[in-house]
């Protein structure tokens, strides 16, 4: 398990800090890790599906790109909206630290995107 900096710390003398929000304990003992440089999303009324994969085409001049999909994550629309909020915040902090990200299509002659 890992601790995050935002977790509540115990009060002095062993007394627990009182809070209306329960403490989240992240159990990463069964976590898998994979790398993705491609993501796609589809949705229905009941669910949002995220597909993660790896671009297998190394020559950008090819007319067809092969993407090997390796993970599919299905979430409710409510969880998707929470994910949107979290990702927006994380990317915003990244851009404050390292500069604006340009995700323009490189085939259009503009820098940035992949």
PDB file of N, CA and C in Angstrom:
ATOM      1  N   UNK A   1       0.836  -1.179   0.000  1.00  0.00           N
ATOM      2  CA  UNK A   1       0.000   0.000   0.000  1.00  0.00           C
ATOM      3  C   UNK A   1       0.876   1.236   0.000  1.00  0.00           C
ATOM      4  N   UNK A   2       0.350   2.282  -0.578  1.00  0.00           N
ATOM      5  CA  UNK A   2       1.076   3.542  -0.582  1.00  0.00           C
ATOM      6  C   UNK A   2       0.242   4.604   0.091  1.00  0.00           C
ATOM      7  N   UNK A   3       0.915   5.544   0.725  1.00  0.00           N
ATOM      8  CA  UNK A   3       0.236   6.668   1.340  1.00  0.00           C
ATOM      9  C   UNK A   3       0.329   7.852   0.409  1.00  0.00           C
ATOM     10  N   UNK A   4      -0.687   8.659   0.399  1.00  0.00           N
ATOM     11  CA  UNK A   4      -0.642   9.873  -0.400  1.00  0.00           C
ATOM     12  C   UNK A   4      -0.492  11.063   0.527  1.00  0.00           C
ATOM     13  N   UNK A   5       0.078  12.164   0.038  1.00  0.00           N
ATOM     14  CA  UNK A   5       0.277  13.327   0.895  1.00  0.00           C
ATOM     15  C   UNK A   5      -1.023  13.925   1.411  1.00  0.00           C
ATOM     16  N   UNK A   6      -2.145  13.642   0.776  1.00  0.00           N
ATOM     17  CA  UNK A   6      -3.409  14.243   1.176  1.00  0.00           C
ATOM     18  C   UNK A   6      -4.137  13.463   2.261  1.00  0.00           C
ATOM     19  N   UNK A   7      -3.593  12.324   2.683  1.00  0.00           N
ATOM     20  CA  UNK A   7      -4.275  11.549   3.710  1.00  0.00           C
ATOM     21  C   UNK A   7      -4.174  12.260   5.059  1.00  0.00           C
ATOM     22  N   UNK A   8      -5.231  12.118   5.851  1.00  0.00           N
ATOM     23  CA  UNK A   8      -5.252  12.754   7.168  1.00  0.00           C
ATOM     24  C   UNK A   8      -4.204  12.107   8.064  1.00  0.00           C
ATOM     25  N   UNK A   9      -3.466  12.927   8.767  1.00  0.00           N
ATOM     26  CA  UNK A   9      -2.468  12.439   9.706  1.00  0.00           C
ATOM     27  C   UNK A   9      -3.109  12.358  11.084  1.00  0.00           C
ATOM     28  N   UNK A  10      -2.671  11.405  11.895  1.00  0.00           N
ATOM     29  CA  UNK A  10      -3.216  11.251  13.238  1.00  0.00           C
ATOM     30  C   UNK A  10      -2.913  12.465  14.101  1.00  0.00           C
ATOM     31  N   UNK A  11      -3.836  12.769  15.008  1.00  0.00           N
ATOM     32  CA  UNK A  11      -3.652  13.891  15.918  1.00  0.00           C
ATOM     33  C   UNK A  11      -2.642  13.514  16.991  1.00  0.00           C
ATOM     34  N   UNK A  12      -2.040  14.486  17.671  1.00  0.00           N
ATOM     35  CA  UNK A  12      -1.074  14.190  18.734  1.00  0.00           C
ATOM     36  C   UNK A  12      -1.695  13.314  19.813  1.00  0.00           C
ATOM     37  N   UNK A  13      -0.855  12.580  20.518  1.00  0.00           N
ATOM     38  CA  UNK A  13      -1.251  11.688  21.602  1.00  0.00           C
ATOM     39  C   UNK A  13      -2.155  10.565  21.132  1.00  0.00           C
ATOM     40  N   UNK A  14      -2.098  10.191  19.858  1.00  0.00           N
ATOM     41  CA  UNK A  14      -2.847   9.053  19.351  1.00  0.00           C
ATOM     42  C   UNK A  14      -4.315   9.325  19.097  1.00  0.00           C
ATOM     43  N   UNK A  15      -4.812  10.513  19.379  1.00  0.00           N
ATOM     44  CA  UNK A  15      -6.222  10.819  19.142  1.00  0.00           C
ATOM     45  C   UNK A  15      -6.461  10.976  17.649  1.00  0.00           C
ATOM     46  N   UNK A  16      -7.565  10.442  17.167  1.00  0.00           N
ATOM     47  CA  UNK A  16      -7.907  10.527  15.749  1.00  0.00           C
ATOM     48  C   UNK A  16      -8.511  11.890  15.441  1.00  0.00           C
ATOM     49  N   UNK A  17      -8.128  12.455  14.300  1.00  0.00           N
ATOM     50  CA  UNK A  17      -8.736  13.711  13.863  1.00  0.00           C
ATOM     51  C   UNK A  17     -10.167  13.427  13.440  1.00  0.00           C
ATOM     52  N   UNK A  18     -11.101  14.247  13.886  1.00  0.00           N
ATOM     53  CA  UNK A  18     -12.499  14.047  13.541  1.00  0.00           C
ATOM     54  C   UNK A  18     -12.767  14.678  12.187  1.00  0.00           C
ATOM     55  N   UNK A  19     -13.408  13.893  11.310  1.00  0.00           N
ATOM     56  CA  UNK A  19     -13.710  14.372   9.971  1.00  0.00           C
ATOM     57  C   UNK A  19     -14.965  13.674   9.489  1.00  0.00           C
ATOM     58  N   UNK A  20     -15.766  14.387   8.709  1.00  0.00           N
ATOM     59  CA  UNK A  20     -16.962  13.772   8.153  1.00  0.00           C
ATOM     60  C   UNK A  20     -16.635  12.954   6.910  1.00  0.00           C
ATOM     61  N   UNK A  21     -15.432  13.095   6.359  1.00  0.00           N
ATOM     62  CA  UNK A  21     -15.016  12.358   5.176  1.00  0.00           C
ATOM     63  C   UNK A  21     -14.151  11.174   5.587  1.00  0.00           C
ATOM     64  N   UNK A  22     -14.522   9.961   5.162  1.00  0.00           N
ATOM     65  CA  UNK A  22     -13.700   8.806   5.540  1.00  0.00           C
ATOM     66  C   UNK A  22     -12.339   8.842   4.863  1.00  0.00           C
ATOM     67  N   UNK A  23     -11.352   8.279   5.503  1.00  0.00           N
ATOM     68  CA  UNK A  23      -9.998   8.186   4.967  1.00  0.00           C
ATOM     69  C   UNK A  23      -9.963   7.100   3.903  1.00  0.00           C
ATOM     70  N   UNK A  24      -9.339   7.389   2.780  1.00  0.00           N
ATOM     71  CA  UNK A  24      -9.199   6.412   1.702  1.00  0.00           C
ATOM     72  C   UNK A  24      -7.841   5.723   1.858  1.00  0.00           C
ATOM     73  N   UNK A  25      -7.862   4.402   1.878  1.00  0.00           N
ATOM     74  CA  UNK A  25      -6.625   3.625   1.939  1.00  0.00           C
ATOM     75  C   UNK A  25      -6.469   2.925   0.597  1.00  0.00           C
ATOM     76  N   UNK A  26      -5.426   3.274  -0.145  1.00  0.00           N
ATOM     77  CA  UNK A  26      -5.189   2.721  -1.478  1.00  0.00           C
ATOM     78  C   UNK A  26      -4.441   1.406  -1.345  1.00  0.00           C
ATOM     79  N   UNK A  27      -5.063   0.291  -1.739  1.00  0.00           N
ATOM     80  CA  UNK A  27      -4.429  -1.030  -1.706  1.00  0.00           C
ATOM     81  C   UNK A  27      -3.937  -1.356  -3.107  1.00  0.00           C
ATOM     82  N   UNK A  28      -2.639  -1.224  -3.336  1.00  0.00           N
ATOM     83  CA  UNK A  28      -2.076  -1.478  -4.661  1.00  0.00           C
ATOM     84  C   UNK A  28      -1.421  -2.846  -4.771  1.00  0.00           C
ATOM     85  N   UNK A  29      -1.731  -3.761  -3.853  1.00  0.00           N
ATOM     86  CA  UNK A  29      -1.073  -5.067  -3.841  1.00  0.00           C
ATOM     87  C   UNK A  29      -1.394  -5.924  -5.067  1.00  0.00           C
ATOM     88  N   UNK A  30      -2.536  -5.718  -5.711  1.00  0.00           N
ATOM     89  CA  UNK A  30      -2.902  -6.510  -6.892  1.00  0.00           C
ATOM     90  C   UNK A  30      -2.925  -5.667  -8.166  1.00  0.00           C
ATOM     91  N   UNK A  31      -2.320  -4.483  -8.108  1.00  0.00           N
ATOM     92  CA  UNK A  31      -2.364  -3.561  -9.244  1.00  0.00           C
ATOM     93  C   UNK A  31      -1.467  -4.043 -10.378  1.00  0.00           C
ATOM     94  N   UNK A  32      -1.986  -3.925 -11.601  1.00  0.00           N
ATOM     95  CA  UNK A  32      -1.205  -4.176 -12.802  1.00  0.00           C
ATOM     96  C   UNK A  32      -0.804  -2.842 -13.396  1.00  0.00           C
ATOM     97  N   UNK A  33       0.286  -2.839 -14.158  1.00  0.00           N
ATOM     98  CA  UNK A  33       0.719  -1.614 -14.793  1.00  0.00           C
ATOM     99  C   UNK A  33       0.932  -1.883 -16.272  1.00  0.00           C
ATOM    100  N   UNK A  34       0.488  -0.954 -17.104  1.00  0.00           N
ATOM    101  CA  UNK A  34       0.737  -1.065 -18.539  1.00  0.00           C
ATOM    102  C   UNK A  34       0.947   0.336 -19.090  1.00  0.00           C
ATOM    103  N   UNK A  35       1.583   0.410 -20.237  1.00  0.00           N
ATOM    104  CA  UNK A  35       1.880   1.685 -20.890  1.00  0.00           C
ATOM    105  C   UNK A  35       0.950   1.849 -22.083  1.00  0.00           C
ATOM    106  N   UNK A  36       0.417   3.045 -22.274  1.00  0.00           N
ATOM    107  CA  UNK A  36      -0.414   3.332 -23.434  1.00  0.00           C
ATOM    108  C   UNK A  36      -0.013   4.688 -24.002  1.00  0.00           C
ATOM    109  N   UNK A  37       0.105   4.745 -25.332  1.00  0.00           N
ATOM    110  CA  UNK A  37       0.334   6.037 -25.972  1.00  0.00           C
ATOM    111  C   UNK A  37      -0.826   6.387 -26.901  1.00  0.00           C
ATOM    112  N   UNK A  38      -1.897   5.579 -26.820  1.00  0.00           N
ATOM    113  CA  UNK A  38      -3.113   5.820 -27.589  1.00  0.00           C
ATOM    114  C   UNK A  38      -4.301   5.532 -26.671  1.00  0.00           C
ATOM    115  N   UNK A  39      -5.323   6.395 -26.743  1.00  0.00           N
ATOM    116  CA  UNK A  39      -6.546   6.149 -25.990  1.00  0.00           C
ATOM    117  C   UNK A  39      -7.729   6.536 -26.868  1.00  0.00           C
ATOM    118  N   UNK A  40      -8.806   5.777 -26.734  1.00  0.00           N
ATOM    119  CA  UNK A  40     -10.042   6.084 -27.445  1.00  0.00           C
ATOM    120  C   UNK A  40     -11.197   5.866 -26.472  1.00  0.00           C
ATOM    121  N   UNK A  41     -12.303   6.557 -26.691  1.00  0.00           N
ATOM    122  CA  UNK A  41     -13.436   6.478 -25.777  1.00  0.00           C
ATOM    123  C   UNK A  41     -14.723   6.342 -26.578  1.00  0.00           C
ATOM    124  N   UNK A  42     -15.598   5.451 -26.131  1.00  0.00           N
ATOM    125  CA  UNK A  42     -16.945   5.338 -26.677  1.00  0.00           C
ATOM    126  C   UNK A  42     -17.926   5.379 -25.505  1.00  0.00           C
ATOM    127  N   UNK A  43     -19.202   5.592 -25.822  1.00  0.00           N
ATOM    128  CA  UNK A  43     -20.158   5.627 -24.723  1.00  0.00           C
ATOM    129  C   UNK A  43     -21.540   5.201 -25.178  1.00  0.00           C
ATOM    130  N   UNK A  44     -22.312   4.768 -24.194  1.00  0.00           N
ATOM    131  CA  UNK A  44     -23.740   4.530 -24.342  1.00  0.00           C
ATOM    132  C   UNK A  44     -24.408   5.323 -23.230  1.00  0.00           C
ATOM    133  N   UNK A  45     -25.697   5.209 -23.111  1.00  0.00           N
ATOM    134  CA  UNK A  45     -26.406   5.919 -22.049  1.00  0.00           C
ATOM    135  C   UNK A  45     -25.959   5.434 -20.672  1.00  0.00           C
ATOM    136  N   UNK A  46     -25.603   4.163 -20.549  1.00  0.00           N
ATOM    137  CA  UNK A  46     -25.307   3.564 -19.253  1.00  0.00           C
ATOM    138  C   UNK A  46     -23.826   3.499 -18.898  1.00  0.00           C
ATOM    139  N   UNK A  47     -22.927   3.615 -19.902  1.00  0.00           N
ATOM    140  CA  UNK A  47     -21.510   3.415 -19.593  1.00  0.00           C
ATOM    141  C   UNK A  47     -20.612   4.175 -20.558  1.00  0.00           C
ATOM    142  N   UNK A  48     -19.403   4.424 -20.084  1.00  0.00           N
ATOM    143  CA  UNK A  48     -18.350   5.029 -20.888  1.00  0.00           C
ATOM    144  C   UNK A  48     -17.204   4.011 -20.929  1.00  0.00           C
ATOM    145  N   UNK A  49     -16.743   3.707 -22.135  1.00  0.00           N
ATOM    146  CA  UNK A  49     -15.692   2.707 -22.305  1.00  0.00           C
ATOM    147  C   UNK A  49     -14.428   3.388 -22.808  1.00  0.00           C
ATOM    148  N   UNK A  50     -13.332   3.166 -22.090  1.00  0.00           N
ATOM    149  CA  UNK A  50     -12.026   3.710 -22.465  1.00  0.00           C
ATOM    150  C   UNK A  50     -11.161   2.565 -22.977  1.00  0.00           C
ATOM    151  N   UNK A  51     -10.581   2.747 -24.145  1.00  0.00           N
ATOM    152  CA  UNK A  51      -9.687   1.764 -24.731  1.00  0.00           C
ATOM    153  C   UNK A  51      -8.267   2.321 -24.693  1.00  0.00           C
ATOM    154  N   UNK A  52      -7.330   1.538 -24.190  1.00  0.00           N
ATOM    155  CA  UNK A  52      -5.933   1.950 -24.122  1.00  0.00           C
ATOM    156  C   UNK A  52      -5.098   1.010 -24.975  1.00  0.00           C
ATOM    157  N   UNK A  53      -4.138   1.563 -25.695  1.00  0.00           N
ATOM    158  CA  UNK A  53      -3.298   0.744 -26.551  1.00  0.00           C
ATOM    159  C   UNK A  53      -1.961   1.396 -26.822  1.00  0.00           C
ATOM    160  N   UNK A  54      -1.209   0.710 -27.670  1.00  0.00           N
ATOM    161  CA  UNK A  54       0.124   1.168 -28.046  1.00  0.00           C
ATOM    162  C   UNK A  54       0.218   1.229 -29.556  1.00  0.00           C
ATOM    163  N   UNK A  55       0.657   2.360 -30.064  1.00  0.00           N
ATOM    164  CA  UNK A  55       0.865   2.535 -31.495  1.00  0.00           C
ATOM    165  C   UNK A  55       2.018   1.638 -31.931  1.00  0.00           C
ATOM    166  N   UNK A  56       1.752   0.723 -32.860  1.00  0.00           N
ATOM    167  CA  UNK A  56       2.763  -0.217 -33.343  1.00  0.00           C
ATOM    168  C   UNK A  56       3.386   0.229 -34.661  1.00  0.00           C
ATOM    169  N   UNK A  57       2.997   1.392 -35.163  1.00  0.00           N
ATOM    170  CA  UNK A  57       3.500   1.893 -36.440  1.00  0.00           C
ATOM    171  C   UNK A  57       4.599   2.897 -36.162  1.00  0.00           C
ATOM    172  N   UNK A  58       5.790   2.589 -36.608  1.00  0.00           N
ATOM    173  CA  UNK A  58       6.931   3.455 -36.313  1.00  0.00           C
ATOM    174  C   UNK A  58       7.226   4.415 -37.448  1.00  0.00           C
ATOM    175  N   UNK A  59       6.690   4.155 -38.638  1.00  0.00           N
ATOM    176  CA  UNK A  59       6.908   5.031 -39.776  1.00  0.00           C
ATOM    177  C   UNK A  59       5.670   5.903 -39.949  1.00  0.00           C
ATOM    178  N   UNK A  60       5.781   7.186 -39.634  1.00  0.00           N
ATOM    179  CA  UNK A  60       4.635   8.091 -39.676  1.00  0.00           C
ATOM    180  C   UNK A  60       4.138   8.344 -41.094  1.00  0.00           C
ATOM    181  N   UNK A  61       4.876   7.919 -42.103  1.00  0.00           N
ATOM    182  CA  UNK A  61       4.459   8.158 -43.483  1.00  0.00           C
ATOM    183  C   UNK A  61       3.513   7.072 -43.997  1.00  0.00           C
ATOM    184  N   UNK A  62       3.312   6.019 -43.222  1.00  0.00           N
ATOM    185  CA  UNK A  62       2.408   4.949 -43.645  1.00  0.00           C
ATOM    186  C   UNK A  62       0.978   5.459 -43.667  1.00  0.00           C
ATOM    187  N   UNK A  63       0.163   4.891 -44.541  1.00  0.00           N
ATOM    188  CA  UNK A  63      -1.227   5.342 -44.663  1.00  0.00           C
ATOM    189  C   UNK A  63      -2.134   4.693 -43.628  1.00  0.00           C
ATOM    190  N   UNK A  64      -1.630   3.696 -42.922  1.00  0.00           N
ATOM    191  CA  UNK A  64      -2.431   2.997 -41.924  1.00  0.00           C
ATOM    192  C   UNK A  64      -1.602   2.814 -40.662  1.00  0.00           C
ATOM    193  N   UNK A  65      -2.218   3.058 -39.495  1.00  0.00           N
ATOM    194  CA  UNK A  65      -1.541   2.887 -38.221  1.00  0.00           C
ATOM    195  C   UNK A  65      -2.109   1.668 -37.517  1.00  0.00           C
ATOM    196  N   UNK A  66      -1.233   0.827 -36.978  1.00  0.00           N
ATOM    197  CA  UNK A  66      -1.673  -0.338 -36.220  1.00  0.00           C
ATOM    198  C   UNK A  66      -1.545  -0.021 -34.733  1.00  0.00           C
ATOM    199  N   UNK A  67      -2.670  -0.109 -34.021  1.00  0.00           N
ATOM    200  CA  UNK A  67      -2.697   0.126 -32.587  1.00  0.00           C
ATOM    201  C   UNK A  67      -3.096  -1.171 -31.908  1.00  0.00           C
ATOM    202  N   UNK A  68      -2.225  -1.664 -31.039  1.00  0.00           N
ATOM    203  CA  UNK A  68      -2.515  -2.884 -30.292  1.00  0.00           C
ATOM    204  C   UNK A  68      -3.232  -2.493 -28.999  1.00  0.00           C
ATOM    205  N   UNK A  69      -4.537  -2.828 -28.927  1.00  0.00           N
ATOM    206  CA  UNK A  69      -5.311  -2.523 -27.725  1.00  0.00           C
ATOM    207  C   UNK A  69      -4.995  -3.539 -26.642  1.00  0.00           C
ATOM    208  N   UNK A  70      -4.792  -3.066 -25.416  1.00  0.00           N
ATOM    209  CA  UNK A  70      -4.465  -4.001 -24.342  1.00  0.00           C
ATOM    210  C   UNK A  70      -5.310  -3.827 -23.089  1.00  0.00           C
ATOM    211  N   UNK A  71      -6.017  -2.721 -22.945  1.00  0.00           N
ATOM    212  CA  UNK A  71      -6.882  -2.526 -21.781  1.00  0.00           C
ATOM    213  C   UNK A  71      -8.174  -1.858 -22.192  1.00  0.00           C
ATOM    214  N   UNK A  72      -9.268  -2.326 -21.605  1.00  0.00           N
ATOM    215  CA  UNK A  72     -10.581  -1.700 -21.782  1.00  0.00           C
ATOM    216  C   UNK A  72     -11.146  -1.468 -20.388  1.00  0.00           C
ATOM    217  N   UNK A  73     -11.434  -0.225 -20.088  1.00  0.00           N
ATOM    218  CA  UNK A  73     -11.975   0.150 -18.789  1.00  0.00           C
ATOM    219  C   UNK A  73     -13.378   0.687 -19.017  1.00  0.00           C
ATOM    220  N   UNK A  74     -14.356   0.134 -18.302  1.00  0.00           N
ATOM    221  CA  UNK A  74     -15.745   0.562 -18.429  1.00  0.00           C
ATOM    222  C   UNK A  74     -16.155   1.216 -17.119  1.00  0.00           C
ATOM    223  N   UNK A  75     -16.686   2.447 -17.223  1.00  0.00           N
ATOM    224  CA  UNK A  75     -17.110   3.191 -16.040  1.00  0.00           C
ATOM    225  C   UNK A  75     -18.504   3.758 -16.283  1.00  0.00           C
ATOM    226  N   UNK A  76     -19.152   4.151 -15.214  1.00  0.00           N
ATOM    227  CA  UNK A  76     -20.454   4.809 -15.334  1.00  0.00           C
ATOM    228  C   UNK A  76     -20.230   6.245 -15.816  1.00  0.00           C
ATOM    229  N   UNK A  77     -21.260   6.882 -16.360  1.00  0.00           N
ATOM    230  CA  UNK A  77     -21.113   8.288 -16.733  1.00  0.00           C
ATOM    231  C   UNK A  77     -20.720   9.179 -15.545  1.00  0.00           C
ATOM    232  N   UNK A  78     -21.174   8.840 -14.343  1.00  0.00           N
ATOM    233  CA  UNK A  78     -20.809   9.615 -13.159  1.00  0.00           C
ATOM    234  C   UNK A  78     -19.321   9.484 -12.858  1.00  0.00           C
ATOM    235  N   UNK A  79     -18.800   8.256 -12.940  1.00  0.00           N
ATOM    236  CA  UNK A  79     -17.366   8.046 -12.721  1.00  0.00           C
ATOM    237  C   UNK A  79     -16.560   8.716 -13.833  1.00  0.00           C
ATOM    238  N   UNK A  80     -17.070   8.709 -15.055  1.00  0.00           N
ATOM    239  CA  UNK A  80     -16.384   9.366 -16.167  1.00  0.00           C
ATOM    240  C   UNK A  80     -16.284  10.871 -15.921  1.00  0.00           C
ATOM    241  N   UNK A  81     -17.346  11.461 -15.389  1.00  0.00           N
ATOM    242  CA  UNK A  81     -17.310  12.900 -15.123  1.00  0.00           C
ATOM    243  C   UNK A  81     -16.330  13.216 -14.001  1.00  0.00           C
ATOM    244  N   UNK A  82     -16.260  12.358 -12.987  1.00  0.00           N
ATOM    245  CA  UNK A  82     -15.263  12.556 -11.923  1.00  0.00           C
ATOM    246  C   UNK A  82     -13.854  12.424 -12.493  1.00  0.00           C
ATOM    247  N   UNK A  83     -13.647  11.463 -13.400  1.00  0.00           N
ATOM    248  CA  UNK A  83     -12.349  11.294 -14.052  1.00  0.00           C
ATOM    249  C   UNK A  83     -11.991  12.530 -14.867  1.00  0.00           C
ATOM    250  N   UNK A  84     -12.954  13.084 -15.591  1.00  0.00           N
ATOM    251  CA  UNK A  84     -12.740  14.310 -16.351  1.00  0.00           C
ATOM    252  C   UNK A  84     -12.265  15.441 -15.434  1.00  0.00           C
ATOM    253  N   UNK A  85     -12.916  15.586 -14.291  1.00  0.00           N
ATOM    254  CA  UNK A  85     -12.549  16.629 -13.345  1.00  0.00           C
ATOM    255  C   UNK A  85     -11.124  16.425 -12.834  1.00  0.00           C
ATOM    256  N   UNK A  86     -10.799  15.193 -12.468  1.00  0.00           N
ATOM    257  CA  UNK A  86      -9.452  14.890 -11.968  1.00  0.00           C
ATOM    258  C   UNK A  86      -8.388  15.113 -13.040  1.00  0.00           C
ATOM    259  N   UNK A  87      -8.632  14.622 -14.250  1.00  0.00           N
ATOM    260  CA  UNK A  87      -7.648  14.785 -15.325  1.00  0.00           C
ATOM    261  C   UNK A  87      -7.461  16.252 -15.689  1.00  0.00           C
ATOM    262  N   UNK A  88      -8.544  17.021 -15.707  1.00  0.00           N
ATOM    263  CA  UNK A  88      -8.436  18.459 -15.992  1.00  0.00           C
ATOM    264  C   UNK A  88      -7.552  19.143 -14.959  1.00  0.00           C
ATOM    265  N   UNK A  89      -7.731  18.795 -13.701  1.00  0.00           N
ATOM    266  CA  UNK A  89      -6.919  19.393 -12.644  1.00  0.00           C
ATOM    267  C   UNK A  89      -5.454  18.992 -12.768  1.00  0.00           C
ATOM    268  N   UNK A  90      -5.196  17.722 -13.037  1.00  0.00           N
ATOM    269  CA  UNK A  90      -3.821  17.239 -13.150  1.00  0.00           C
ATOM    270  C   UNK A  90      -3.113  17.870 -14.353  1.00  0.00           C
ATOM    271  N   UNK A  91      -3.788  17.936 -15.487  1.00  0.00           N
ATOM    272  CA  UNK A  91      -3.179  18.538 -16.681  1.00  0.00           C
ATOM    273  C   UNK A  91      -2.978  20.039 -16.461  1.00  0.00           C
ATOM    274  N   UNK A  92      -3.917  20.687 -15.793  1.00  0.00           N
ATOM    275  CA  UNK A  92      -3.755  22.106 -15.471  1.00  0.00           C
ATOM    276  C   UNK A  92      -2.519  22.359 -14.621  1.00  0.00           C
ATOM    277  N   UNK A  93      -2.305  21.534 -13.604  1.00  0.00           N
ATOM    278  CA  UNK A  93      -1.110  21.656 -12.761  1.00  0.00           C
ATOM    279  C   UNK A  93       0.158  21.369 -13.558  1.00  0.00           C
ATOM    280  N   UNK A  94       0.111  20.370 -14.427  1.00  0.00           N
ATOM    281  CA  UNK A  94       1.265  20.048 -15.282  1.00  0.00           C
ATOM    282  C   UNK A  94       1.640  21.261 -16.136  1.00  0.00           C
ATOM    283  N   UNK A  95       0.626  21.885 -16.755  1.00  0.00           N
ATOM    284  CA  UNK A  95       0.887  23.027 -17.633  1.00  0.00           C
ATOM    285  C   UNK A  95       1.394  24.244 -16.856  1.00  0.00           C
ATOM    286  N   UNK A  96       0.962  24.404 -15.616  1.00  0.00           N
ATOM    287  CA  UNK A  96       1.502  25.485 -14.787  1.00  0.00           C
ATOM    288  C   UNK A  96       2.992  25.283 -14.539  1.00  0.00           C
ATOM    289  N   UNK A  97       3.383  24.033 -14.295  1.00  0.00           N
ATOM    290  CA  UNK A  97       4.780  23.716 -14.003  1.00  0.00           C
ATOM    291  C   UNK A  97       5.669  23.702 -15.233  1.00  0.00           C
ATOM    292  N   UNK A  98       5.187  23.098 -16.329  1.00  0.00           N
ATOM    293  CA  UNK A  98       6.061  22.802 -17.468  1.00  0.00           C
ATOM    294  C   UNK A  98       5.697  23.540 -18.756  1.00  0.00           C
ATOM    295  N   UNK A  99       4.616  24.250 -18.779  1.00  0.00           N
ATOM    296  CA  UNK A  99       4.208  24.967 -19.980  1.00  0.00           C
ATOM    297  C   UNK A  99       3.039  24.302 -20.676  1.00  0.00           C
ATOM    298  N   UNK A 100       2.394  25.072 -21.518  1.00  0.00           N
ATOM    299  CA  UNK A 100       1.185  24.638 -22.232  1.00  0.00           C
ATOM    300  C   UNK A 100       1.482  23.452 -23.148  1.00  0.00           C
ATOM    301  N   UNK A 101       0.582  22.490 -23.177  1.00  0.00           N
ATOM    302  CA  UNK A 101       0.681  21.342 -24.073  1.00  0.00           C
ATOM    303  C   UNK A 101      -0.049  21.648 -25.367  1.00  0.00           C
ATOM    304  N   UNK A 102       0.604  21.422 -26.497  1.00  0.00           N
ATOM    305  CA  UNK A 102      -0.007  21.627 -27.804  1.00  0.00           C
ATOM    306  C   UNK A 102      -0.316  20.252 -28.383  1.00  0.00           C
ATOM    307  N   UNK A 103      -1.590  19.939 -28.576  1.00  0.00           N
ATOM    308  CA  UNK A 103      -1.963  18.619 -29.093  1.00  0.00           C
ATOM    309  C   UNK A 103      -2.477  18.706 -30.516  1.00  0.00           C
ATOM    310  N   UNK A 104      -2.008  19.715 -31.254  1.00  0.00           N
ATOM    311  CA  UNK A 104      -2.405  19.873 -32.655  1.00  0.00           C
ATOM    312  C   UNK A 104      -1.930  18.669 -33.469  1.00  0.00           C
ATOM    313  N   UNK A 105      -2.621  18.394 -34.546  1.00  0.00           N
ATOM    314  CA  UNK A 105      -2.284  17.277 -35.423  1.00  0.00           C
ATOM    315  C   UNK A 105      -0.974  17.577 -36.155  1.00  0.00           C
ATOM    316  N   UNK A 106       0.088  16.770 -35.918  1.00  0.00           N
ATOM    317  CA  UNK A 106       1.382  17.044 -36.549  1.00  0.00           C
ATOM    318  C   UNK A 106       1.333  16.898 -38.070  1.00  0.00           C
ATOM    319  N   UNK A 107       0.351  16.182 -38.595  1.00  0.00           N
ATOM    320  CA  UNK A 107       0.242  16.034 -40.046  1.00  0.00           C
ATOM    321  C   UNK A 107      -0.197  17.330 -40.704  1.00  0.00           C
ATOM    322  N   UNK A 108      -0.713  18.265 -39.916  1.00  0.00           N
ATOM    323  CA  UNK A 108      -1.127  19.561 -40.449  1.00  0.00           C
ATOM    324  C   UNK A 108       0.005  20.578 -40.382  1.00  0.00           C
ATOM    325  N   UNK A 109       1.227  20.109 -40.070  1.00  0.00           N
ATOM    326  CA  UNK A 109       2.380  20.978 -40.052  1.00  0.00           C
ATOM    327  C   UNK A 109       2.542  21.784 -38.783  1.00  0.00           C
ATOM    328  N   UNK A 110       1.786  21.426 -37.730  1.00  0.00           N
ATOM    329  CA  UNK A 110       1.896  22.144 -36.462  1.00  0.00           C
ATOM    330  C   UNK A 110       2.602  21.246 -35.459  1.00  0.00           C
ATOM    331  N   UNK A 111       3.338  21.833 -34.537  1.00  0.00           N
ATOM    332  CA  UNK A 111       4.057  21.029 -33.535  1.00  0.00           C
ATOM    333  C   UNK A 111       3.106  20.408 -32.537  1.00  0.00           C
ATOM    334  N   UNK A 112       3.616  19.420 -31.791  1.00  0.00           N
ATOM    335  CA  UNK A 112       2.884  18.935 -30.614  1.00  0.00           C
ATOM    336  C   UNK A 112       2.401  17.522 -30.672  1.00  0.00           C
ATOM    337  N   UNK A 113       1.148  17.316 -31.041  1.00  0.00           N
ATOM    338  CA  UNK A 113       0.408  16.079 -30.820  1.00  0.00           C
ATOM    339  C   UNK A 113       1.012  14.816 -31.392  1.00  0.00           C
ATOM    340  N   UNK A 114       0.561  13.722 -30.797  1.00  0.00           N
ATOM    341  CA  UNK A 114       0.975  12.399 -31.259  1.00  0.00           C
ATOM    342  C   UNK A 114      -0.252  11.559 -31.503  1.00  0.00           C
TER     343      UNK A 114
END
